[in-house]
Coordinates of C-alpha atoms and ligand atoms in Angstrom, one line a residue:
X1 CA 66.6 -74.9 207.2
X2 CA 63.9 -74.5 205.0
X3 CA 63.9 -72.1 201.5
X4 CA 62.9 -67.9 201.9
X5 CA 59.3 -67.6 200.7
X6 CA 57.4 -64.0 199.9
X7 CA 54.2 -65.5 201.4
X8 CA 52.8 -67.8 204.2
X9 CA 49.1 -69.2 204.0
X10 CA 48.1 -70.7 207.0
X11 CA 45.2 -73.6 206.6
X12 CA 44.9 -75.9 203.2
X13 CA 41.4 -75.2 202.7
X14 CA 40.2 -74.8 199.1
X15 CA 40.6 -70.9 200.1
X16 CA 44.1 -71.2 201.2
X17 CA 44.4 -73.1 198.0
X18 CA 43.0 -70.6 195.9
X19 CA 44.9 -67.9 197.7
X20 CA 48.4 -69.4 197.3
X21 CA 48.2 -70.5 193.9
X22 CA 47.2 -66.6 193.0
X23 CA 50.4 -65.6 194.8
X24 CA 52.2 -68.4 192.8
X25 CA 51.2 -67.4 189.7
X26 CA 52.0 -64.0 190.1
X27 CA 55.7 -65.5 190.3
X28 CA 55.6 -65.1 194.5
X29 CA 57.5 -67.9 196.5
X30 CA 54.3 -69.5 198.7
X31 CA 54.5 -71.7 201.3
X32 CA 51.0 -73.4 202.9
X33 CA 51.0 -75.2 206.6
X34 CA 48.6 -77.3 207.1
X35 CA 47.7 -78.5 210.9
X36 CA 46.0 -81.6 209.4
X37 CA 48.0 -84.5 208.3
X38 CA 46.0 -84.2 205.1
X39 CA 44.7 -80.9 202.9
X40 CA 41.0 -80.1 202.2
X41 CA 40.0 -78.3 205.1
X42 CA 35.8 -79.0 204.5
X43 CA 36.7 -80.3 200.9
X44 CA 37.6 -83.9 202.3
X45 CA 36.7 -87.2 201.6
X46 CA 37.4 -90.3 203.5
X47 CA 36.1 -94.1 204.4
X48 CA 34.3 -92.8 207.2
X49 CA 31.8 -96.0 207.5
X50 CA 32.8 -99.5 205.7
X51 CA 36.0 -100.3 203.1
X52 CA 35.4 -99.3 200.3
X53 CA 33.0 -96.3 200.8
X54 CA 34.2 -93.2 199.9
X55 CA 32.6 -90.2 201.8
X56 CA 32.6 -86.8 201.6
X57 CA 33.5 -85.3 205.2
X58 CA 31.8 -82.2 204.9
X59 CA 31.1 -80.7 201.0
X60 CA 29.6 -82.8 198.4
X61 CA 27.8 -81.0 195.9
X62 CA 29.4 -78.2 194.0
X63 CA 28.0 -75.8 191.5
X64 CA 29.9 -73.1 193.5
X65 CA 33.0 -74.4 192.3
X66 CA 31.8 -74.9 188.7
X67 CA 30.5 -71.6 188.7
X68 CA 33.5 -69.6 190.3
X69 CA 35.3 -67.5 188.0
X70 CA 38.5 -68.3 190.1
X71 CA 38.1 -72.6 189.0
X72 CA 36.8 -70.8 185.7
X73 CA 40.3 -70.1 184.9
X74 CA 42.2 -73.0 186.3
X75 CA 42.7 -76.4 184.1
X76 CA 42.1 -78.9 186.9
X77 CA 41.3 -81.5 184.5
X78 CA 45.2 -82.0 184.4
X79 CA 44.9 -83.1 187.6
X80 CA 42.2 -85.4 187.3
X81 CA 39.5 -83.0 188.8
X82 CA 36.3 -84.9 186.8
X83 CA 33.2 -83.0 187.1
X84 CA 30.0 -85.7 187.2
X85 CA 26.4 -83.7 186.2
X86 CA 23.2 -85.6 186.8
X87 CA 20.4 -85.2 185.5
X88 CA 19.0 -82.5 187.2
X89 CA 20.2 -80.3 190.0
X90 CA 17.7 -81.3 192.8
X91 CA 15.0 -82.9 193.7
X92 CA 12.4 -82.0 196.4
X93 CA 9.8 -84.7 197.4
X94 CA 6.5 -84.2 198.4
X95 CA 4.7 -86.2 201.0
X96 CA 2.2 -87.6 197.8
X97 CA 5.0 -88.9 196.4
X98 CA 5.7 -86.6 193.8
X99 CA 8.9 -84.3 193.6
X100 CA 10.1 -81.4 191.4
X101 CA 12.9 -81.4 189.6
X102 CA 15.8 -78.5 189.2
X103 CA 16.9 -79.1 185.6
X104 CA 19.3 -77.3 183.5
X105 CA 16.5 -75.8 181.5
X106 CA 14.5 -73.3 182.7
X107 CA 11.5 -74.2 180.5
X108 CA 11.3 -77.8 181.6
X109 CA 11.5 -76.6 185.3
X110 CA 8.8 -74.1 184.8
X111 CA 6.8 -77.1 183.3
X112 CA 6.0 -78.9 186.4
X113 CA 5.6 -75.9 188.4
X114 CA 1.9 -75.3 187.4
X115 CA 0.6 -71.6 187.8
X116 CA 3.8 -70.2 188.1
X117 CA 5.7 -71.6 185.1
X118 CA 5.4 -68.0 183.7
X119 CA 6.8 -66.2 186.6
X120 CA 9.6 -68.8 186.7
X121 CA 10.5 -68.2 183.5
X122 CA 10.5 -64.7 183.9
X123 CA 12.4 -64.9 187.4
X124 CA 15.4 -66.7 185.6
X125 CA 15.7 -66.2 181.8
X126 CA 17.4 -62.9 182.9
X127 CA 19.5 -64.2 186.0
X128 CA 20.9 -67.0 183.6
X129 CA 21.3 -64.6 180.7
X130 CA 23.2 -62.2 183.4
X131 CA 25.3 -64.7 185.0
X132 CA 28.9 -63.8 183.9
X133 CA 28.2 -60.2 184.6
X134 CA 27.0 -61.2 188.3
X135 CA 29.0 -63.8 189.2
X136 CA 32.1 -61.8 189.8
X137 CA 30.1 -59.1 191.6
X138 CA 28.0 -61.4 194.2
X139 CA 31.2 -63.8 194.6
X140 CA 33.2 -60.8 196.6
X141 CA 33.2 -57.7 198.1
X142 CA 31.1 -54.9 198.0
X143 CA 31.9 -52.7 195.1
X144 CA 30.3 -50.7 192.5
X145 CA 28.7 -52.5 190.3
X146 CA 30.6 -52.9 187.0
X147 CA 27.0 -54.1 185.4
X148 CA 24.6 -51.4 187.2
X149 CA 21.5 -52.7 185.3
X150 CA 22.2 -56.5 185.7
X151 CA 22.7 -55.9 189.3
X152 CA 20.2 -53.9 190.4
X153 CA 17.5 -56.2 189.0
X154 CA 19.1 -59.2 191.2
X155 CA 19.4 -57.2 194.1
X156 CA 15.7 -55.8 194.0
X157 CA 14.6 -59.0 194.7
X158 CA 17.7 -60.2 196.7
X159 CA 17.7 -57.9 199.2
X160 CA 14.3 -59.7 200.3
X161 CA 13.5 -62.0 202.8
X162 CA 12.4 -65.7 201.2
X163 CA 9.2 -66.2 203.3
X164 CA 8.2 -62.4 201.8
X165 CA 9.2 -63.1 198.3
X166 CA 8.2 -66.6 197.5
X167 CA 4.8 -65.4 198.8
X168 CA 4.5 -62.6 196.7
X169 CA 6.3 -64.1 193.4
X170 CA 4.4 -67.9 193.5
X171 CA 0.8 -69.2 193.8
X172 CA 1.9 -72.9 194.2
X173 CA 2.6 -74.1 197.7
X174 CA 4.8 -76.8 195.5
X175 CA 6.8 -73.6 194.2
X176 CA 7.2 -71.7 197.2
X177 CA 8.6 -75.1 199.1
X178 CA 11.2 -76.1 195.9
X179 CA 12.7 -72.6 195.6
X180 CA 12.6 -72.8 199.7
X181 CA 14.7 -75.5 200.1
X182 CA 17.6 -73.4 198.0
X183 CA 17.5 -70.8 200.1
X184 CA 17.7 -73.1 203.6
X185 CA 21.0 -73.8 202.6
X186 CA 22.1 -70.5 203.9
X187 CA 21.7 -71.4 207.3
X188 CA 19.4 -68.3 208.0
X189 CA 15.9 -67.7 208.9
X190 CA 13.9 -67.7 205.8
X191 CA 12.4 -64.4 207.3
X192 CA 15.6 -62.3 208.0
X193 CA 16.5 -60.2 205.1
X194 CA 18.4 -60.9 202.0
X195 CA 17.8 -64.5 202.1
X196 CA 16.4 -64.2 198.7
X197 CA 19.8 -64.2 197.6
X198 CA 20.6 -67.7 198.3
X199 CA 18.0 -69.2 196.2
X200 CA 18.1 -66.6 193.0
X201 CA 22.3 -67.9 193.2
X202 CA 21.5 -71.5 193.7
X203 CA 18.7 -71.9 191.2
X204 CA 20.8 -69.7 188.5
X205 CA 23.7 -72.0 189.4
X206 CA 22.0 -75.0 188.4
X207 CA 20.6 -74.0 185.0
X208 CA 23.9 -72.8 184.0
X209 CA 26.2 -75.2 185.4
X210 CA 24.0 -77.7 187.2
X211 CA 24.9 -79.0 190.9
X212 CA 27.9 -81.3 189.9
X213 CA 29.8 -83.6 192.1
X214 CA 33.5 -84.6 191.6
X215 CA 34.3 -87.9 190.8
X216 CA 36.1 -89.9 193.0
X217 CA 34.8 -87.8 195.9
X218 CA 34.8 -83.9 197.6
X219 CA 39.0 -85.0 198.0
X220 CA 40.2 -84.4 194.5
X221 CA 39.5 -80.9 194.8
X222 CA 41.6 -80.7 197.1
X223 CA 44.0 -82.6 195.5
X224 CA 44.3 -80.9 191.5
X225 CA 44.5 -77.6 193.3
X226 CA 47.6 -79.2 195.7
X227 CA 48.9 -80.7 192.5
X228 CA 48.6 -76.9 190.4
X229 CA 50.2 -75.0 193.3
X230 CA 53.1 -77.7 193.5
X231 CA 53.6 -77.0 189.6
X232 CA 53.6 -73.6 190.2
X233 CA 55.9 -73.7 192.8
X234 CA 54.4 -73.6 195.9
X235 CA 54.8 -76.2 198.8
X236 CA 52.5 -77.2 201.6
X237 CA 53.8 -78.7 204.9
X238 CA 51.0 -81.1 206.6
X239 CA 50.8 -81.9 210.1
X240 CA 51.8 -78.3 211.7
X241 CA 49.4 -76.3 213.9
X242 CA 50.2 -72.9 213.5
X243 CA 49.6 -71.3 217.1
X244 CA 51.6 -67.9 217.0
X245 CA 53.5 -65.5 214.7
X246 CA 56.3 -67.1 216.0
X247 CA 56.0 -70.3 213.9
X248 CA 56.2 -68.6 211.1
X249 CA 59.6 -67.7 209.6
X250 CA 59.7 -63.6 207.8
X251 CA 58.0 -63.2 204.9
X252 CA 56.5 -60.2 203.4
X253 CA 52.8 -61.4 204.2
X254 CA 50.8 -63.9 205.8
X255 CA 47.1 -64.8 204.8
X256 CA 45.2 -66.8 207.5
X257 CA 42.8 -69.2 206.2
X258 CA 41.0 -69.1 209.4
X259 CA 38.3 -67.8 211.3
X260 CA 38.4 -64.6 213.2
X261 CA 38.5 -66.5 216.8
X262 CA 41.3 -68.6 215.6
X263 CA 43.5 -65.2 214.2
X264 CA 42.6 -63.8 217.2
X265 CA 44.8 -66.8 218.8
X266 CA 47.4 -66.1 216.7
X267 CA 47.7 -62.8 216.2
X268 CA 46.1 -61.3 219.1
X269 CA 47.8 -58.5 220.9
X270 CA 49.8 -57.6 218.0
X271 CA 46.3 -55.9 216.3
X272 CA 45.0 -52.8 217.9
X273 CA 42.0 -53.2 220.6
X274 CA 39.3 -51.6 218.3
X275 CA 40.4 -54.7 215.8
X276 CA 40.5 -57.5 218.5
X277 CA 37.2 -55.8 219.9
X278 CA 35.2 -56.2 216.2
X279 CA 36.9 -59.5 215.5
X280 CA 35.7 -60.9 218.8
X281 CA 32.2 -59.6 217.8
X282 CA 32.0 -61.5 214.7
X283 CA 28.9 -63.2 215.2
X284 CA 29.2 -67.6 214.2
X285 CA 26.0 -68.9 212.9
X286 CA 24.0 -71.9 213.1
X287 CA 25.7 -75.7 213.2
X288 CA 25.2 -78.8 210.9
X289 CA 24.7 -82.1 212.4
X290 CA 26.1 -84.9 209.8
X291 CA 25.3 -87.8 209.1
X292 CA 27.2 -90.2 206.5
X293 CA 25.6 -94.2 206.0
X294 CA 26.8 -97.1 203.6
X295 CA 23.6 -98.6 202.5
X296 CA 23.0 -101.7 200.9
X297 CA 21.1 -100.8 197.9
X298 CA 19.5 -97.3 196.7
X299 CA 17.6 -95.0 198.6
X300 CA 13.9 -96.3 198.1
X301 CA 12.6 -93.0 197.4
X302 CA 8.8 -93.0 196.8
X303 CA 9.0 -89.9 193.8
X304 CA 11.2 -92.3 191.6
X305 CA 12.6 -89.0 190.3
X306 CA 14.8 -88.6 192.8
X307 CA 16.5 -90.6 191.9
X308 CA 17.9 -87.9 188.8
X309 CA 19.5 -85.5 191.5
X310 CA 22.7 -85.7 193.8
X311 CA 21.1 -83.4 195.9
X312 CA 17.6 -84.4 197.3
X313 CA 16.3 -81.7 200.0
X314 CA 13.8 -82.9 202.5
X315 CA 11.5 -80.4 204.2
X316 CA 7.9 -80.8 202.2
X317 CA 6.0 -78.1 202.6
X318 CA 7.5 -74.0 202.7
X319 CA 5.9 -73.7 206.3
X320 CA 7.6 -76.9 207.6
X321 CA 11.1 -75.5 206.7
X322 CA 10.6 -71.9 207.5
X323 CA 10.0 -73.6 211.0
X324 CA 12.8 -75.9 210.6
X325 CA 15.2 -72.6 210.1
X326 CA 13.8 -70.4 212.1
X327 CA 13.3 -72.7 215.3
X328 CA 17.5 -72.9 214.9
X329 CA 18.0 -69.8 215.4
X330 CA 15.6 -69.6 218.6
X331 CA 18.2 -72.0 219.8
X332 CA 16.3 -74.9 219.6
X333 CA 15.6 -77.9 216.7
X334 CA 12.0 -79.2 214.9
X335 CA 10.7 -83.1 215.1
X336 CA 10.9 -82.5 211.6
X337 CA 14.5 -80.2 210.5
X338 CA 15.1 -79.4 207.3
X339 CA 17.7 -82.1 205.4
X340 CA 20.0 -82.1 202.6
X341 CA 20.9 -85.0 201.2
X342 CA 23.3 -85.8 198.9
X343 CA 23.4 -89.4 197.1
X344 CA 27.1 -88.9 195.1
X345 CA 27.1 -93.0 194.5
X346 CA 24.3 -93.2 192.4
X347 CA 26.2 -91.2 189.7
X348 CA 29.9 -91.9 190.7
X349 CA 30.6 -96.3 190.9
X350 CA 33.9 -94.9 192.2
X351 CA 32.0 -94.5 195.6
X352 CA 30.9 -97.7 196.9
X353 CA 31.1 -101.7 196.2
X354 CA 29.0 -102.3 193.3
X355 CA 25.4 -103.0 193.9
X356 CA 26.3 -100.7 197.7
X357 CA 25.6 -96.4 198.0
X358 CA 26.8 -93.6 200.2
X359 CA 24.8 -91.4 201.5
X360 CA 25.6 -88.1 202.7
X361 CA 22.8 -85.8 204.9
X362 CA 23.0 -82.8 207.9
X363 CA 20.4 -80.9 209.2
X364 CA 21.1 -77.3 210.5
X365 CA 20.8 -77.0 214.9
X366 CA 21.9 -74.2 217.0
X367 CA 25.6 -73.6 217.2
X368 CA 27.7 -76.0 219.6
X369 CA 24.1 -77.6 220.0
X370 CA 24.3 -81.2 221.7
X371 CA 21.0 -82.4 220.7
X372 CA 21.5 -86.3 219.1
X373 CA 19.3 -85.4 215.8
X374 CA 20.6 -88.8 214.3
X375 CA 16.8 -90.0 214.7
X376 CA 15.1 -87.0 213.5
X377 CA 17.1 -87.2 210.1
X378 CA 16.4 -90.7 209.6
X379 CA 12.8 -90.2 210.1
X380 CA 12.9 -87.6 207.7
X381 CA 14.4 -90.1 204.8
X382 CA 12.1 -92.8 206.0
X383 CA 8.8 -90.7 205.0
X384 CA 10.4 -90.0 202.1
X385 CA 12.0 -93.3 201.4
X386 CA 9.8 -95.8 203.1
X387 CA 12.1 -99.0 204.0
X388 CA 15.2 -96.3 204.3
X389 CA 16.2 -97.8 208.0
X390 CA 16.5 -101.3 206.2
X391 CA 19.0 -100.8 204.1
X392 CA 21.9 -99.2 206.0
X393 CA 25.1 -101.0 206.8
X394 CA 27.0 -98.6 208.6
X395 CA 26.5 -94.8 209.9
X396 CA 29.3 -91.9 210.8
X397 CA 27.5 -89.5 213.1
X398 CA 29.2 -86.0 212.9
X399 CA 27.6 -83.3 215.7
X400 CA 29.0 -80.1 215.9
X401 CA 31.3 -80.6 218.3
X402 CA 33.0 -83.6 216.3
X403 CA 32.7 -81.7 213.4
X404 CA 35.1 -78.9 215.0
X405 CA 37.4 -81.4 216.5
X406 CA 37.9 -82.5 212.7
X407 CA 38.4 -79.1 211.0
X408 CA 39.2 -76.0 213.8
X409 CA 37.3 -73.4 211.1
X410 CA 34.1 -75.3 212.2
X411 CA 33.7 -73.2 215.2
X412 CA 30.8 -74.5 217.1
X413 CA 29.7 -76.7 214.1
X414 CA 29.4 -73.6 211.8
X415 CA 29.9 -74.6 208.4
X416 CA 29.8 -71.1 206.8
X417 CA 33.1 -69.3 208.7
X418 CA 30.3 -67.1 210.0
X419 CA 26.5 -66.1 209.8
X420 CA 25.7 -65.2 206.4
X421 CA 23.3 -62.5 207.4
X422 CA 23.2 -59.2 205.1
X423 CA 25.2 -57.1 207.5
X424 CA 28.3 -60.1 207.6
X425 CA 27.5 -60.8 203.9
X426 CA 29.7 -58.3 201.9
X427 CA 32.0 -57.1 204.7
X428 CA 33.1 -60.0 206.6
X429 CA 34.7 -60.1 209.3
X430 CA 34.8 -56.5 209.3
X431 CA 34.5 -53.5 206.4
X432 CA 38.3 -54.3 206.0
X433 CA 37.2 -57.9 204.6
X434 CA 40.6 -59.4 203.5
X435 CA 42.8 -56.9 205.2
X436 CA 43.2 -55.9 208.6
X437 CA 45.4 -53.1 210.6
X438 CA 48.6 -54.6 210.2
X439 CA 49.9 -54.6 206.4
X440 CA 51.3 -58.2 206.5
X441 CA 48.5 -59.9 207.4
X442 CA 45.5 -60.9 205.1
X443 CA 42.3 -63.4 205.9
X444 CA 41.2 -65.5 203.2
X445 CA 38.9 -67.6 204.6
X446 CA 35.3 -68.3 204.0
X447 CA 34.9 -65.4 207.0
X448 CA 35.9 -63.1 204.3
X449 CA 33.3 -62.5 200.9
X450 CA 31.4 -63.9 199.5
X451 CA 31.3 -66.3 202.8
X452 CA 30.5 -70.4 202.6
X453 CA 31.2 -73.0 199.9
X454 CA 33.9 -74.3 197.7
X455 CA 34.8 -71.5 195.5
X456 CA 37.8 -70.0 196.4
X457 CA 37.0 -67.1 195.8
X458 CA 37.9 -65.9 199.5
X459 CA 41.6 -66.5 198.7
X460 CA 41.3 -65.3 195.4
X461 CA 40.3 -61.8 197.0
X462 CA 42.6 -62.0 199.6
X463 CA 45.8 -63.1 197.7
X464 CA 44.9 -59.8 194.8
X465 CA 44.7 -57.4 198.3
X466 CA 47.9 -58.7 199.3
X467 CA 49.6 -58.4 195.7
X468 CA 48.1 -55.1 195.4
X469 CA 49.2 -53.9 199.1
X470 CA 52.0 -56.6 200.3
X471 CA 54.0 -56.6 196.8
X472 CA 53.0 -53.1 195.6
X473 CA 51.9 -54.8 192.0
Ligands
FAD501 C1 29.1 -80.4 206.7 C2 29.5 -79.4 205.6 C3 28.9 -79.5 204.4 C4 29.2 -78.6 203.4 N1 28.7 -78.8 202.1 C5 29.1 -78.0 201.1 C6 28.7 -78.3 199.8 O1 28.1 -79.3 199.5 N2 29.2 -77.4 198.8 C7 29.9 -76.3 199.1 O2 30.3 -75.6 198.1 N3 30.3 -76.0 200.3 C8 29.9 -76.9 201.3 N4 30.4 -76.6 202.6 C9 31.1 -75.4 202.9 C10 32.6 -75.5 202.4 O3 33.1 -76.7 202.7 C11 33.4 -74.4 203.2 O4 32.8 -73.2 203.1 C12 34.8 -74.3 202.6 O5 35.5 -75.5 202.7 C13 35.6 -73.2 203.3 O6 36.9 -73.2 202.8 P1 38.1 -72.5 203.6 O7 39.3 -72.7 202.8 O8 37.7 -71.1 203.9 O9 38.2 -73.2 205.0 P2 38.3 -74.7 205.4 O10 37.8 -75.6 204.3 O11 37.6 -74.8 206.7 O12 39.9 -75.0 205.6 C14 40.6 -74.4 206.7 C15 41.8 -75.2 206.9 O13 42.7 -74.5 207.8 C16 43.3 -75.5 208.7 N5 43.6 -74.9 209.9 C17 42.8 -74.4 210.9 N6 43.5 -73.9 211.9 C18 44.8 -74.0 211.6 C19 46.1 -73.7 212.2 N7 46.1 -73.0 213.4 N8 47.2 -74.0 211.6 C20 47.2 -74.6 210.4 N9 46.1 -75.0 209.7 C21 44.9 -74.7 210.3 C22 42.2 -76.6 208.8 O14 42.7 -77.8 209.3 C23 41.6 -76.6 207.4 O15 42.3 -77.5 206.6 C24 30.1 -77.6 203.6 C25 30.7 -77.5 204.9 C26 30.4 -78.4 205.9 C27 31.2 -78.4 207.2

């Protein structure tokens, strides 16, 4: 028989993480099942190639983590969590053989940017100055603004879309295609409406806390915040699939850290048919396909500065990855998609043999797409990195449907728990975000604000509603 516990979370993502060590530090008995044999959800890492190459499954790159006020106040260090900076956020090559660098200081950014070093400036002196009024705001639900001023200035030019904006607020192509490739990572269509967001977050992220990776790989997230829930109390069970309500002995609440289809598994009849009916409208978005090699050297990039950034994104020009985007959400995928790279090894020794890399990429295709893009993305490094193809060992080849099969929240290949557009943004999966119709049962997942990425914020959210409502606090 196993111990009473106030509070189930079902799914060891770093939201269900984040969610039950709230609950254990508000003194609440927490129990986590995981149906994986090992805890991460998409904050895995694994030798998915060769011995002795680490990989990370799905996240690499973090600044969401570094900048989340719910890490903010956690001492992972404790439990070895070692953040590794590079020397610049990102780098975006240029088929001349040049590349622009994302550094930590705004002025040296705005330096290579030409005509628009003025305009950078004055896009991000006041974002970076702003930052620890915003980031609590734009990492969860809709509220009223706490900082009115700070806010509304964000969201004036937030609210736009990127292909409208970058137009209006740069001269240089160069500009326009850097601050681009931030925004792709949304998985939108630089066109729809608030996509704006994305890169005004992204770039603000990396001149306050830069794009870090963790050392030792994407795992030992997973791991310190496993190892500060255990000290706090809480226990995780590996290896159990949680399919109904059934499985789960009484406790006052339950938080899923699942996607709405999956809850609707679970849960199903037991919410009312308006609730089923919105949850099963709960639109998915666009899919990654992933690709992870061991190489036997470097990456031979051409724009030698690459080689300062983890995260290398490979699209050239605005127009080429406005297509990219956009053509994924036509359903179909570019000669030439959109890539983001991540090269972790050439920071972190940990990573490979000595003298060997990793090397981490995905491109974005439709949802559940079956499209082989293995090609496509090699291509891609290969004009960047001429003699690319010659030095890989090994490849792991991820499409969406594997990707699912490795982590259920991947529905369809959808990294984000959902489409990130401006009407799932704030109240997702529906206006009731981390509650729903029945008091004991909470969401906490990346389907709830402020969506995607490694920031826990989701459970953070979710495990305050449930303290608030659940444990009357
Ligand atoms: C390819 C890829 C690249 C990414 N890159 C980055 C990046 O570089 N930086 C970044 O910040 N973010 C990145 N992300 C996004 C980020 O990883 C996710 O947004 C984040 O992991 C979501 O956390 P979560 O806790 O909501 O869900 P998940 O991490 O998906 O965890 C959900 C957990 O629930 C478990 N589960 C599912 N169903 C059940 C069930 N019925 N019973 C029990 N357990 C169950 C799953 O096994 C899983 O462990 C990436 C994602 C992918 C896929």
């Amino acid at each position: 028989m196993s111990k009473p516990v106030d509070a189930i979370v079902v799914g060891a993502g770093p939201n269900g993480l984040a969610a039950a060590i709230e609950l254990a530090k508000s003194g609440k008995r927490v129990r986590v099942y995981e149906a994986n044999d090992v805890i991460g959800g998409s904050a895995r890492s694994k030798e998915l190639t060769l011995p002795g190459f680490t990989h990370d499954i799905c996240s690499a790159v973090h600044p969401l983590a570094v900048g989340s006020p719910f890490f903010k106040n956690l001492s992972l260090k404790e439990y070895g969590l070692e953040f590794i900076n590079p020397p610049a956020a990102v780098a975006h090559p240029f088929d001349d053989g040049s590349a622009l660098l994302l550094h930590r200081s705004i002025e040296q950014t705005g330096e290579q940017l030409g005509a628009d070093a003025r305009a950078y400036k004055r896009l991000f002196e006041p974002l970076v100055h702003d930052w620890q009024l915003l980031a609590p705001q734009l990492l969860g639900p809709l509220r009223v603004p706490n900082h009115p001023f700070a806010m509304t200035r964000f969201g004036l030019n937030a609210i736009r879309s990127a292909s409208g904006f970058v137009k209006s607020r740069f001269k240089e192509e160069r500009t326009r295609a850097f601050f681009a490739g931030a925004v792709a990572h949304s998985c939108l269509s630089l066109d729809q409406l608030g996509t704006t967001a994305f890169g005004l977050v992204l770039f603000t992220l990396g001149h306050v806390v830069g794009w870090p990776i963790p050392r030792g790989g994407t795992q030992n997230i997973s791991d310190a915040l496993a190892a500060h829930l255990k000290a706090l109390g809480g226990e995780i069970v590996t290896g159990v699939l949680i399919q109904s309500l059934n499985d789960l002995a009484p406790c006052r609440c339950v938080l899923f850290d699942l996607t709405p289809q999956q809850l609707l598994r679970i849960v199903g009849s037991r919410f009312p048919a308006s609730f089923q009916n919105k949850l099963t409208k709960y639109r998915y978005g666009p899919a990654a396909f992933k690709i992870d090699w061991a190489l036997d050297g470097a990456v031979p990039w051409r724009a030698v500065e690459c080689t300062e950034a983890a995260t290398v994104h490979l699209g050239g020009s605005l127009a080429e990855i406005a297509a990219s985007e956009k053509a994924v959400w036509e359903g179909k995928c570019t000669d030439k998609p959109y890539v983001l790279v991540a090269q972790p090894s050439l920071f972190d020794s940990s990573r490979a043999p000595q003298g060997k890399h990793t090397l981490w990429a995905y491109c974005h295709v439709p949802n559940n797409s079956t499209i082989d893009m293995t090609e496509r993305i090699e291509n891609q490094l290969e004009r960047f990195a001429p003699g690319f193809r010659s030095r890989i060992l090994a490849r792991s080849v991820m499409p969406p449907a594997q990707l699912e099969l490795h982590n259920a929240n991947l529905v369809g290949g959808d990294i984000n728990g959902g489409a990130a557009t401006i009407n799932q943004l704030f109240t997702r999966p529906t206006f009731r975000t981390y509650s729903t119709p029945l008091a004991d049962i909470y969401i906490c997942s990346s389907s709830t604000p402020p969506g995607g990425g490694v920031h826990g914020m989701c459970g953070y959210h979710a495990a305050h509603a449930a303290l608030r409502k659940s444990f009357a606090r």
